[in-house]
């Protein structure tokens, strides 16, 4: 208990020092990937994936190694996760139906709008917190025409183009921000979620035969966890084979590298606009998943370590470093507010 108290006190002091070093009118870019697992960034130890722009964020700022959403009461875990982030509430207190559009509580967007920020949501509509999305001054959905079915789309499909669409809208929005007005952009595409389709040249970046499977690869999960034959687990045949799992990993990595490219475009646009020095960049994902046969699984309906999300925070006053502290994603609502001096709801 003494060690835990000391660790929490130290983390609180670090957060306080960040906030004290921050310009009050700093801006925020919040990037939320869909289904991107914690171990999919080259700079954090995955030598087989190419993520030069996420690597730059790692070297520029701070990263957390034990980041979780709280799970969910539905198979589409992204829905409660995204709702918790935008409402600041735990999974036990979020709205019963986040897709209804009905919600009278405070949201992340409202807090920044009240503080005078220009705000943009660009991301998916499906399995997301509609009221939270549409509380942004500008709300653009990028998943029109997307169908969650393997093999249903080609490299020029709406699914494959989502990182480009989101980045184009973010860059266009940046051009409309007047003078020194601060902005808050929440970019949340349906990507690298399956069907994991990336446009050329990204699929050619990864030879499945050269990819390593996880040490805990299994052909089948060793016991019935109650979710062995839901949608995510039926994206590959049972039992899992190394060849099929390597192909899924190749597709997954290709999508992440594609997304990384467009993150680099956005970082360059911030620099060109002269806003990189007073903007915080937060990169995370709604949760991880077991694609590649971790424990014989493919999906996110479990609580193994592959369920963890990455979390990178970079910007003015943020030290370069890392932490093994346990982090819940819904804490990013008040943390985002604290970084720039915006008042979070009680």
mmCIF file of C-alpha atoms in Angstrom:
data_model
loop_
_atom_site.group_PDB
_atom_site.id
_atom_site.type_symbol
_atom_site.label_atom_id
_atom_site.label_comp_id
_atom_site.label_asym_id
_atom_site.label_seq_id
_atom_site.Cartn_x
_atom_site.Cartn_y
_atom_site.Cartn_z
ATOM 1 C CA UNK A 1 0.000 0.000 0.000
ATOM 2 C CA UNK A 2 2.871 2.383 0.762
ATOM 3 C CA UNK A 3 4.402 1.691 -2.641
ATOM 4 C CA UNK A 4 1.031 2.200 -4.362
ATOM 5 C CA UNK A 5 0.444 5.475 -2.525
ATOM 6 C CA UNK A 6 3.918 6.689 -3.490
ATOM 7 C CA UNK A 7 3.354 5.708 -7.137
ATOM 8 C CA UNK A 8 0.021 7.542 -7.285
ATOM 9 C CA UNK A 9 1.523 10.599 -5.596
ATOM 10 C CA UNK A 10 4.412 10.606 -8.082
ATOM 11 C CA UNK A 11 2.030 10.301 -11.070
ATOM 12 C CA UNK A 12 -0.077 13.178 -9.710
ATOM 13 C CA UNK A 13 3.041 15.344 -9.353
ATOM 14 C CA UNK A 14 4.120 14.543 -12.920
ATOM 15 C CA UNK A 15 0.663 15.453 -14.274
ATOM 16 C CA UNK A 16 0.661 18.673 -12.249
ATOM 17 C CA UNK A 17 4.066 19.642 -13.637
ATOM 18 C CA UNK A 18 2.821 19.052 -17.186
ATOM 19 C CA UNK A 19 -0.206 21.258 -16.651
ATOM 20 C CA UNK A 20 1.821 24.041 -15.004
ATOM 21 C CA UNK A 21 4.140 24.160 -18.028
ATOM 22 C CA UNK A 22 1.308 24.472 -20.540
ATOM 23 C CA UNK A 23 0.177 27.571 -22.415
ATOM 24 C CA UNK A 24 -3.464 28.175 -21.534
ATOM 25 C CA UNK A 25 -4.612 28.525 -25.123
ATOM 26 C CA UNK A 26 -2.908 25.412 -26.459
ATOM 27 C CA UNK A 27 -4.822 23.198 -28.900
ATOM 28 C CA UNK A 28 -5.462 19.447 -28.903
ATOM 29 C CA UNK A 29 -5.475 16.791 -31.629
ATOM 30 C CA UNK A 30 -6.976 13.566 -30.274
ATOM 31 C CA UNK A 31 -6.475 10.572 -32.599
ATOM 32 C CA UNK A 32 -8.450 7.446 -31.719
ATOM 33 C CA UNK A 33 -7.673 4.337 -33.769
ATOM 34 C CA UNK A 34 -10.132 1.450 -33.983
ATOM 35 C CA UNK A 35 -8.823 -1.944 -32.793
ATOM 36 C CA UNK A 36 -5.136 -0.961 -32.763
ATOM 37 C CA UNK A 37 -3.286 -3.085 -30.243
ATOM 38 C CA UNK A 38 -0.629 -1.692 -27.902
ATOM 39 C CA UNK A 39 2.258 -3.615 -29.527
ATOM 40 C CA UNK A 40 1.850 -2.213 -33.056
ATOM 41 C CA UNK A 41 4.361 0.664 -32.909
ATOM 42 C CA UNK A 42 7.928 0.087 -34.085
ATOM 43 C CA UNK A 43 9.525 2.419 -31.527
ATOM 44 C CA UNK A 44 7.847 0.520 -28.695
ATOM 45 C CA UNK A 45 9.483 -2.779 -29.580
ATOM 46 C CA UNK A 46 7.805 -4.238 -32.675
ATOM 47 C CA UNK A 47 10.640 -4.569 -35.169
ATOM 48 C CA UNK A 48 8.367 -5.992 -37.860
ATOM 49 C CA UNK A 49 6.022 -3.024 -38.286
ATOM 50 C CA UNK A 50 6.757 0.321 -39.966
ATOM 51 C CA UNK A 51 5.338 3.338 -38.111
ATOM 52 C CA UNK A 52 7.774 6.249 -38.603
ATOM 53 C CA UNK A 53 5.314 8.972 -37.614
ATOM 54 C CA UNK A 54 4.044 7.246 -34.492
ATOM 55 C CA UNK A 55 7.691 6.584 -33.684
ATOM 56 C CA UNK A 56 8.297 10.336 -33.879
ATOM 57 C CA UNK A 57 5.499 10.898 -31.338
ATOM 58 C CA UNK A 58 7.099 8.313 -29.045
ATOM 59 C CA UNK A 59 10.457 10.120 -29.236
ATOM 60 C CA UNK A 60 8.805 13.538 -28.832
ATOM 61 C CA UNK A 61 6.571 12.763 -25.862
ATOM 62 C CA UNK A 62 5.389 10.345 -23.208
ATOM 63 C CA UNK A 63 3.873 6.873 -23.572
ATOM 64 C CA UNK A 64 1.940 4.582 -21.259
ATOM 65 C CA UNK A 65 2.335 0.803 -21.317
ATOM 66 C CA UNK A 66 -0.768 -0.418 -19.456
ATOM 67 C CA UNK A 67 -3.809 1.283 -20.949
ATOM 68 C CA UNK A 68 -7.293 -0.221 -20.894
ATOM 69 C CA UNK A 69 -10.896 0.451 -21.635
ATOM 70 C CA UNK A 70 -13.163 -1.261 -19.100
ATOM 71 C CA UNK A 71 -14.621 -3.838 -21.469
ATOM 72 C CA UNK A 72 -18.322 -3.735 -22.242
ATOM 73 C CA UNK A 73 -21.693 -5.381 -22.106
ATOM 74 C CA UNK A 74 -21.805 -5.761 -25.918
ATOM 75 C CA UNK A 75 -19.560 -7.561 -28.377
ATOM 76 C CA UNK A 76 -18.727 -4.283 -30.150
ATOM 77 C CA UNK A 77 -16.455 -3.157 -27.312
ATOM 78 C CA UNK A 78 -15.555 -0.011 -29.265
ATOM 79 C CA UNK A 79 -19.030 1.385 -28.506
ATOM 80 C CA UNK A 80 -18.724 1.547 -24.691
ATOM 81 C CA UNK A 81 -15.059 2.504 -24.970
ATOM 82 C CA UNK A 82 -15.692 5.509 -27.223
ATOM 83 C CA UNK A 83 -18.679 6.522 -25.125
ATOM 84 C CA UNK A 84 -16.655 6.404 -21.908
ATOM 85 C CA UNK A 85 -13.923 8.571 -23.448
ATOM 86 C CA UNK A 86 -16.362 11.269 -24.579
ATOM 87 C CA UNK A 87 -18.547 11.220 -21.455
ATOM 88 C CA UNK A 88 -15.810 10.740 -18.860
ATOM 89 C CA UNK A 89 -17.941 8.019 -17.273
ATOM 90 C CA UNK A 90 -17.051 4.442 -16.446
ATOM 91 C CA UNK A 91 -18.614 1.619 -18.432
ATOM 92 C CA UNK A 92 -21.053 1.102 -15.548
ATOM 93 C CA UNK A 93 -22.485 4.629 -15.899
ATOM 94 C CA UNK A 94 -22.528 5.363 -19.628
ATOM 95 C CA UNK A 95 -25.898 5.656 -21.425
ATOM 96 C CA UNK A 96 -27.712 2.367 -21.975
ATOM 97 C CA UNK A 97 -27.882 3.019 -25.732
ATOM 98 C CA UNK A 98 -25.068 5.347 -26.838
ATOM 99 C CA UNK A 99 -26.211 5.055 -30.468
ATOM 100 C CA UNK A 100 -29.601 6.648 -29.781
ATOM 101 C CA UNK A 101 -28.334 10.226 -29.901
ATOM 102 C CA UNK A 102 -30.139 10.988 -26.631
ATOM 103 C CA UNK A 103 -27.949 12.186 -23.769
ATOM 104 C CA UNK A 104 -28.230 15.129 -21.403
ATOM 105 C CA UNK A 105 -24.898 14.833 -19.599
ATOM 106 C CA UNK A 106 -21.675 16.766 -20.255
ATOM 107 C CA UNK A 107 -19.410 15.729 -23.115
ATOM 108 C CA UNK A 108 -15.811 16.299 -24.104
ATOM 109 C CA UNK A 109 -16.813 18.544 -27.003
ATOM 110 C CA UNK A 110 -19.047 20.723 -24.832
ATOM 111 C CA UNK A 111 -16.231 21.426 -22.394
ATOM 112 C CA UNK A 112 -13.961 22.696 -25.167
ATOM 113 C CA UNK A 113 -16.683 24.638 -26.972
ATOM 114 C CA UNK A 114 -17.568 26.457 -23.748
ATOM 115 C CA UNK A 115 -13.915 27.454 -23.466
ATOM 116 C CA UNK A 116 -13.991 29.057 -26.922
ATOM 117 C CA UNK A 117 -12.329 26.294 -28.909
ATOM 118 C CA UNK A 118 -13.075 25.536 -32.548
ATOM 119 C CA UNK A 119 -14.021 21.852 -32.513
ATOM 120 C CA UNK A 120 -14.111 19.075 -35.095
ATOM 121 C CA UNK A 121 -15.174 15.441 -34.947
ATOM 122 C CA UNK A 122 -14.253 13.392 -37.984
ATOM 123 C CA UNK A 123 -14.615 9.648 -37.676
ATOM 124 C CA UNK A 124 -16.987 6.753 -37.714
ATOM 125 C CA UNK A 125 -20.662 6.917 -36.885
ATOM 126 C CA UNK A 126 -21.290 3.209 -36.473
ATOM 127 C CA UNK A 127 -20.818 1.843 -32.941
ATOM 128 C CA UNK A 128 -19.962 5.267 -31.570
ATOM 129 C CA UNK A 129 -21.417 7.800 -29.121
ATOM 130 C CA UNK A 130 -23.699 9.804 -31.422
ATOM 131 C CA UNK A 131 -24.538 12.572 -28.936
ATOM 132 C CA UNK A 132 -20.844 12.960 -28.114
ATOM 133 C CA UNK A 133 -19.873 13.135 -31.792
ATOM 134 C CA UNK A 134 -22.551 15.646 -32.693
ATOM 135 C CA UNK A 135 -21.737 17.951 -29.786
ATOM 136 C CA UNK A 136 -18.706 19.091 -31.795
ATOM 137 C CA UNK A 137 -19.101 22.322 -33.740
ATOM 138 C CA UNK A 138 -18.409 20.374 -36.912
ATOM 139 C CA UNK A 139 -19.175 16.654 -37.176
ATOM 140 C CA UNK A 140 -18.167 14.665 -40.267
ATOM 141 C CA UNK A 141 -18.732 10.943 -40.604
ATOM 142 C CA UNK A 142 -16.181 9.079 -42.698
ATOM 143 C CA UNK A 143 -17.664 5.575 -42.671
ATOM 144 C CA UNK A 144 -20.498 6.032 -45.152
ATOM 145 C CA UNK A 145 -20.624 2.937 -47.333
ATOM 146 C CA UNK A 146 -18.386 0.888 -45.047
ATOM 147 C CA UNK A 147 -19.407 -2.732 -44.599
ATOM 148 C CA UNK A 148 -17.759 -4.897 -41.994
ATOM 149 C CA UNK A 149 -17.246 -7.980 -44.117
ATOM 150 C CA UNK A 150 -13.972 -9.579 -45.215
ATOM 151 C CA UNK A 151 -13.347 -9.358 -48.931
ATOM 152 C CA UNK A 152 -16.233 -6.940 -49.451
ATOM 153 C CA UNK A 153 -14.037 -4.008 -50.454
ATOM 154 C CA UNK A 154 -11.096 -3.158 -52.610
ATOM 155 C CA UNK A 155 -8.147 -0.821 -52.051
ATOM 156 C CA UNK A 156 -10.154 2.230 -53.216
ATOM 157 C CA UNK A 157 -13.160 1.433 -51.025
ATOM 158 C CA UNK A 158 -14.582 3.757 -48.334
ATOM 159 C CA UNK A 159 -12.964 1.559 -45.672
ATOM 160 C CA UNK A 160 -9.494 1.777 -47.209
ATOM 161 C CA UNK A 161 -9.756 5.547 -47.705
ATOM 162 C CA UNK A 162 -10.785 6.459 -44.154
ATOM 163 C CA UNK A 163 -7.339 7.616 -42.921
ATOM 164 C CA UNK A 164 -7.043 9.909 -45.952
ATOM 165 C CA UNK A 165 -10.591 11.239 -45.550
ATOM 166 C CA UNK A 166 -10.092 12.012 -41.869
ATOM 167 C CA UNK A 167 -6.721 13.678 -42.456
ATOM 168 C CA UNK A 168 -7.991 15.740 -45.400
ATOM 169 C CA UNK A 169 -10.889 17.011 -43.275
ATOM 170 C CA UNK A 170 -8.553 17.811 -40.384
ATOM 171 C CA UNK A 171 -6.192 19.772 -42.635
ATOM 172 C CA UNK A 172 -9.118 21.659 -44.190
ATOM 173 C CA UNK A 173 -10.508 22.443 -40.737
ATOM 174 C CA UNK A 174 -7.125 23.724 -39.613
ATOM 175 C CA UNK A 175 -7.211 26.242 -42.465
ATOM 176 C CA UNK A 176 -10.558 27.621 -41.238
ATOM 177 C CA UNK A 177 -9.376 28.298 -37.673
ATOM 178 C CA UNK A 178 -9.153 32.053 -37.283
ATOM 179 C CA UNK A 179 -6.047 33.752 -35.956
ATOM 180 C CA UNK A 180 -4.809 32.339 -32.680
ATOM 181 C CA UNK A 181 -8.088 30.605 -31.803
ATOM 182 C CA UNK A 182 -7.381 27.255 -30.123
ATOM 183 C CA UNK A 183 -8.895 24.125 -31.620
ATOM 184 C CA UNK A 184 -9.821 20.635 -30.533
ATOM 185 C CA UNK A 185 -9.897 17.923 -33.198
ATOM 186 C CA UNK A 186 -11.142 14.417 -32.414
ATOM 187 C CA UNK A 187 -10.204 12.078 -35.265
ATOM 188 C CA UNK A 188 -11.660 8.603 -34.909
ATOM 189 C CA UNK A 189 -11.862 6.519 -38.095
ATOM 190 C CA UNK A 190 -13.113 2.951 -38.414
ATOM 191 C CA UNK A 191 -9.494 1.827 -38.953
ATOM 192 C CA UNK A 192 -7.467 -0.472 -38.796
ATOM 193 C CA UNK A 193 -10.645 -2.400 -37.940
ATOM 194 C CA UNK A 194 -11.476 -5.315 -40.226
ATOM 195 C CA UNK A 195 -11.914 -5.969 -43.101
ATOM 196 C CA UNK A 196 -8.396 -4.541 -42.890
ATOM 197 C CA UNK A 197 -8.044 -3.253 -46.438
ATOM 198 C CA UNK A 198 -5.142 -0.902 -47.202
ATOM 199 C CA UNK A 199 -4.507 0.750 -50.580
ATOM 200 C CA UNK A 200 -1.260 0.240 -52.519
ATOM 201 C CA UNK A 201 1.616 0.244 -51.825
ATOM 202 C CA UNK A 202 0.970 -0.766 -48.215
ATOM 203 C CA UNK A 203 -0.086 -4.421 -48.647
ATOM 204 C CA UNK A 204 3.227 -5.022 -50.417
ATOM 205 C CA UNK A 205 5.138 -3.804 -47.358
ATOM 206 C CA UNK A 206 4.585 -7.077 -45.497
ATOM 207 C CA UNK A 207 5.397 -10.621 -46.560
ATOM 208 C CA UNK A 208 3.233 -12.870 -44.358
ATOM 209 C CA UNK A 209 5.860 -15.624 -44.421
ATOM 210 C CA UNK A 210 8.365 -13.320 -42.695
ATOM 211 C CA UNK A 211 6.088 -12.256 -39.829
ATOM 212 C CA UNK A 212 6.400 -13.809 -36.398
ATOM 213 C CA UNK A 213 3.386 -15.147 -34.559
ATOM 214 C CA UNK A 214 2.983 -14.318 -30.859
ATOM 215 C CA UNK A 215 4.606 -16.655 -28.357
ATOM 216 C CA UNK A 216 1.155 -17.526 -27.036
ATOM 217 C CA UNK A 217 -0.230 -18.508 -30.456
ATOM 218 C CA UNK A 218 -2.662 -21.417 -30.171
ATOM 219 C CA UNK A 219 -4.769 -23.218 -32.784
ATOM 220 C CA UNK A 220 -7.782 -22.947 -30.464
ATOM 221 C CA UNK A 221 -8.617 -21.304 -27.197
ATOM 222 C CA UNK A 222 -8.234 -23.948 -24.450
ATOM 223 C CA UNK A 223 -11.653 -23.387 -22.830
ATOM 224 C CA UNK A 224 -15.038 -21.845 -23.609
ATOM 225 C CA UNK A 225 -14.905 -18.199 -22.563
ATOM 226 C CA UNK A 226 -18.476 -17.602 -23.727
ATOM 227 C CA UNK A 227 -17.428 -15.725 -26.877
ATOM 228 C CA UNK A 228 -15.643 -18.260 -29.058
ATOM 229 C CA UNK A 229 -18.006 -18.066 -32.037
ATOM 230 C CA UNK A 230 -19.069 -14.441 -32.198
ATOM 231 C CA UNK A 231 -18.430 -12.236 -35.207
ATOM 232 C CA UNK A 232 -14.741 -11.405 -34.633
ATOM 233 C CA UNK A 233 -13.813 -15.023 -33.960
ATOM 234 C CA UNK A 234 -15.407 -16.158 -37.232
ATOM 235 C CA UNK A 235 -13.157 -13.946 -39.363
ATOM 236 C CA UNK A 236 -10.739 -16.885 -39.655
ATOM 237 C CA UNK A 237 -11.333 -20.637 -39.667
ATOM 238 C CA UNK A 238 -10.960 -22.918 -36.658
ATOM 239 C CA UNK A 239 -8.467 -24.271 -35.799
ATOM 240 C CA UNK A 240 -6.141 -21.320 -36.441
ATOM 241 C CA UNK A 241 -3.216 -22.063 -38.716
ATOM 242 C CA UNK A 242 0.094 -20.164 -38.806
ATOM 243 C CA UNK A 243 -0.326 -19.322 -42.495
ATOM 244 C CA UNK A 244 -3.762 -17.758 -42.081
ATOM 245 C CA UNK A 245 -2.773 -15.883 -38.925
ATOM 246 C CA UNK A 246 0.323 -14.439 -40.616
ATOM 247 C CA UNK A 247 -1.833 -13.178 -43.487
ATOM 248 C CA UNK A 248 -4.181 -11.472 -41.026
ATOM 249 C CA UNK A 249 -1.193 -9.849 -39.333
ATOM 250 C CA UNK A 250 0.179 -8.683 -42.698
ATOM 251 C CA UNK A 251 -3.158 -7.038 -43.527
ATOM 252 C CA UNK A 252 -3.387 -5.506 -40.049
ATOM 253 C CA UNK A 253 0.141 -4.097 -40.197
ATOM 254 C CA UNK A 254 -0.435 -2.729 -43.713
ATOM 255 C CA UNK A 255 -3.461 -0.784 -42.467
ATOM 256 C CA UNK A 256 -1.535 0.611 -39.512
ATOM 257 C CA UNK A 257 1.348 1.719 -41.739
ATOM 258 C CA UNK A 258 -1.163 3.382 -44.067
ATOM 259 C CA UNK A 259 -2.771 5.194 -41.107
ATOM 260 C CA UNK A 260 0.693 6.205 -39.876
ATOM 261 C CA UNK A 261 1.415 7.865 -43.228
ATOM 262 C CA UNK A 262 -1.618 10.124 -42.874
ATOM 263 C CA UNK A 263 -0.768 10.940 -39.256
ATOM 264 C CA UNK A 264 2.518 12.214 -40.681
ATOM 265 C CA UNK A 265 0.602 14.409 -43.154
ATOM 266 C CA UNK A 266 -1.345 15.928 -40.273
ATOM 267 C CA UNK A 267 1.795 16.567 -38.222
ATOM 268 C CA UNK A 268 3.328 18.351 -41.214
ATOM 269 C CA UNK A 269 0.178 20.455 -41.656
ATOM 270 C CA UNK A 270 0.379 21.547 -38.003
ATOM 271 C CA UNK A 271 4.002 22.545 -38.567
ATOM 272 C CA UNK A 272 3.194 24.411 -41.786
ATOM 273 C CA UNK A 273 0.449 26.325 -39.961
ATOM 274 C CA UNK A 274 2.834 27.228 -37.149
ATOM 275 C CA UNK A 275 0.653 25.377 -34.627
ATOM 276 C CA UNK A 276 2.909 22.438 -33.782
ATOM 277 C CA UNK A 277 4.538 24.279 -30.896
ATOM 278 C CA UNK A 278 1.290 24.875 -28.994
ATOM 279 C CA UNK A 279 -0.674 21.722 -29.831
ATOM 280 C CA UNK A 280 -0.977 18.539 -27.823
ATOM 281 C CA UNK A 281 -1.246 15.314 -29.776
ATOM 282 C CA UNK A 282 -2.905 12.355 -28.083
ATOM 283 C CA UNK A 283 -2.838 9.018 -29.886
ATOM 284 C CA UNK A 284 -4.636 5.959 -28.575
ATOM 285 C CA UNK A 285 -7.158 3.286 -29.597
ATOM 286 C CA UNK A 286 -10.543 2.201 -28.276
ATOM 287 C CA UNK A 287 -9.015 -1.181 -27.380
ATOM 288 C CA UNK A 288 -6.717 -3.845 -28.750
ATOM 289 C CA UNK A 289 -7.627 -7.272 -30.087
ATOM 290 C CA UNK A 290 -6.198 -10.763 -30.518
ATOM 291 C CA UNK A 291 -5.717 -10.817 -34.301
ATOM 292 C CA UNK A 292 -2.884 -13.201 -35.107
ATOM 293 C CA UNK A 293 -4.052 -16.044 -32.916
ATOM 294 C CA UNK A 294 -3.106 -14.820 -29.454
ATOM 295 C CA UNK A 295 -4.509 -17.584 -27.226
ATOM 296 C CA UNK A 296 -6.214 -18.976 -30.343
ATOM 297 C CA UNK A 297 -8.398 -15.851 -30.593
ATOM 298 C CA UNK A 298 -8.985 -13.069 -33.123
ATOM 299 C CA UNK A 299 -11.229 -10.529 -31.413
ATOM 300 C CA UNK A 300 -11.544 -8.123 -28.520
ATOM 301 C CA UNK A 301 -14.088 -9.957 -26.388
ATOM 302 C CA UNK A 302 -11.581 -11.049 -23.774
ATOM 303 C CA UNK A 303 -9.409 -9.540 -21.055
ATOM 304 C CA UNK A 304 -5.980 -10.812 -22.032
ATOM 305 C CA UNK A 305 -3.069 -8.385 -22.347
ATOM 306 C CA UNK A 306 -3.591 -7.985 -26.089
ATOM 307 C CA UNK A 307 -6.732 -6.044 -25.149
ATOM 308 C CA UNK A 308 -4.505 -3.064 -24.193
ATOM 309 C CA UNK A 309 -4.358 0.163 -26.210
ATOM 310 C CA UNK A 310 -1.345 2.297 -27.069
ATOM 311 C CA UNK A 311 -1.280 5.781 -25.525
ATOM 312 C CA UNK A 312 1.104 8.514 -26.677
ATOM 313 C CA UNK A 313 0.903 12.116 -25.452
ATOM 314 C CA UNK A 314 3.172 14.786 -26.925
ATOM 315 C CA UNK A 315 3.186 18.563 -26.786
ATOM 316 C CA UNK A 316 4.491 21.591 -24.899
ATOM 317 C CA UNK A 317 5.830 20.729 -21.476
ATOM 318 C CA UNK A 318 5.371 16.976 -21.886
ATOM 319 C CA UNK A 319 8.564 15.136 -20.901
ATOM 320 C CA UNK A 320 10.019 12.327 -22.970
ATOM 321 C CA UNK A 321 9.430 9.128 -21.032
ATOM 322 C CA UNK A 322 7.131 6.275 -20.197
ATOM 323 C CA UNK A 323 5.047 4.834 -17.377
ATOM 324 C CA UNK A 324 3.789 1.403 -16.374
ATOM 325 C CA UNK A 325 0.947 2.974 -14.378
ATOM 326 C CA UNK A 326 -2.510 1.458 -14.888
ATOM 327 C CA UNK A 327 -4.578 3.828 -17.032
ATOM 328 C CA UNK A 328 -8.256 3.841 -18.011
ATOM 329 C CA UNK A 329 -9.128 5.515 -21.306
ATOM 330 C CA UNK A 330 -12.035 7.501 -19.875
ATOM 331 C CA UNK A 331 -9.540 9.493 -17.776
ATOM 332 C CA UNK A 332 -8.440 11.160 -21.023
ATOM 333 C CA UNK A 333 -11.478 13.483 -20.845
ATOM 334 C CA UNK A 334 -10.334 15.339 -17.697
ATOM 335 C CA UNK A 335 -6.669 14.959 -18.674
ATOM 336 C CA UNK A 336 -7.269 16.667 -22.036
ATOM 337 C CA UNK A 337 -9.002 19.510 -20.228
ATOM 338 C CA UNK A 338 -6.263 19.836 -17.610
ATOM 339 C CA UNK A 339 -3.492 19.986 -20.189
ATOM 340 C CA UNK A 340 -4.841 23.226 -21.683
ATOM 341 C CA UNK A 341 -6.594 24.783 -18.692
ATOM 342 C CA UNK A 342 -10.161 23.971 -19.740
ATOM 343 C CA UNK A 343 -12.567 23.366 -16.868
ATOM 344 C CA UNK A 344 -13.759 19.753 -16.777
ATOM 345 C CA UNK A 345 -17.309 19.049 -15.537
ATOM 346 C CA UNK A 346 -17.609 17.942 -11.925
#
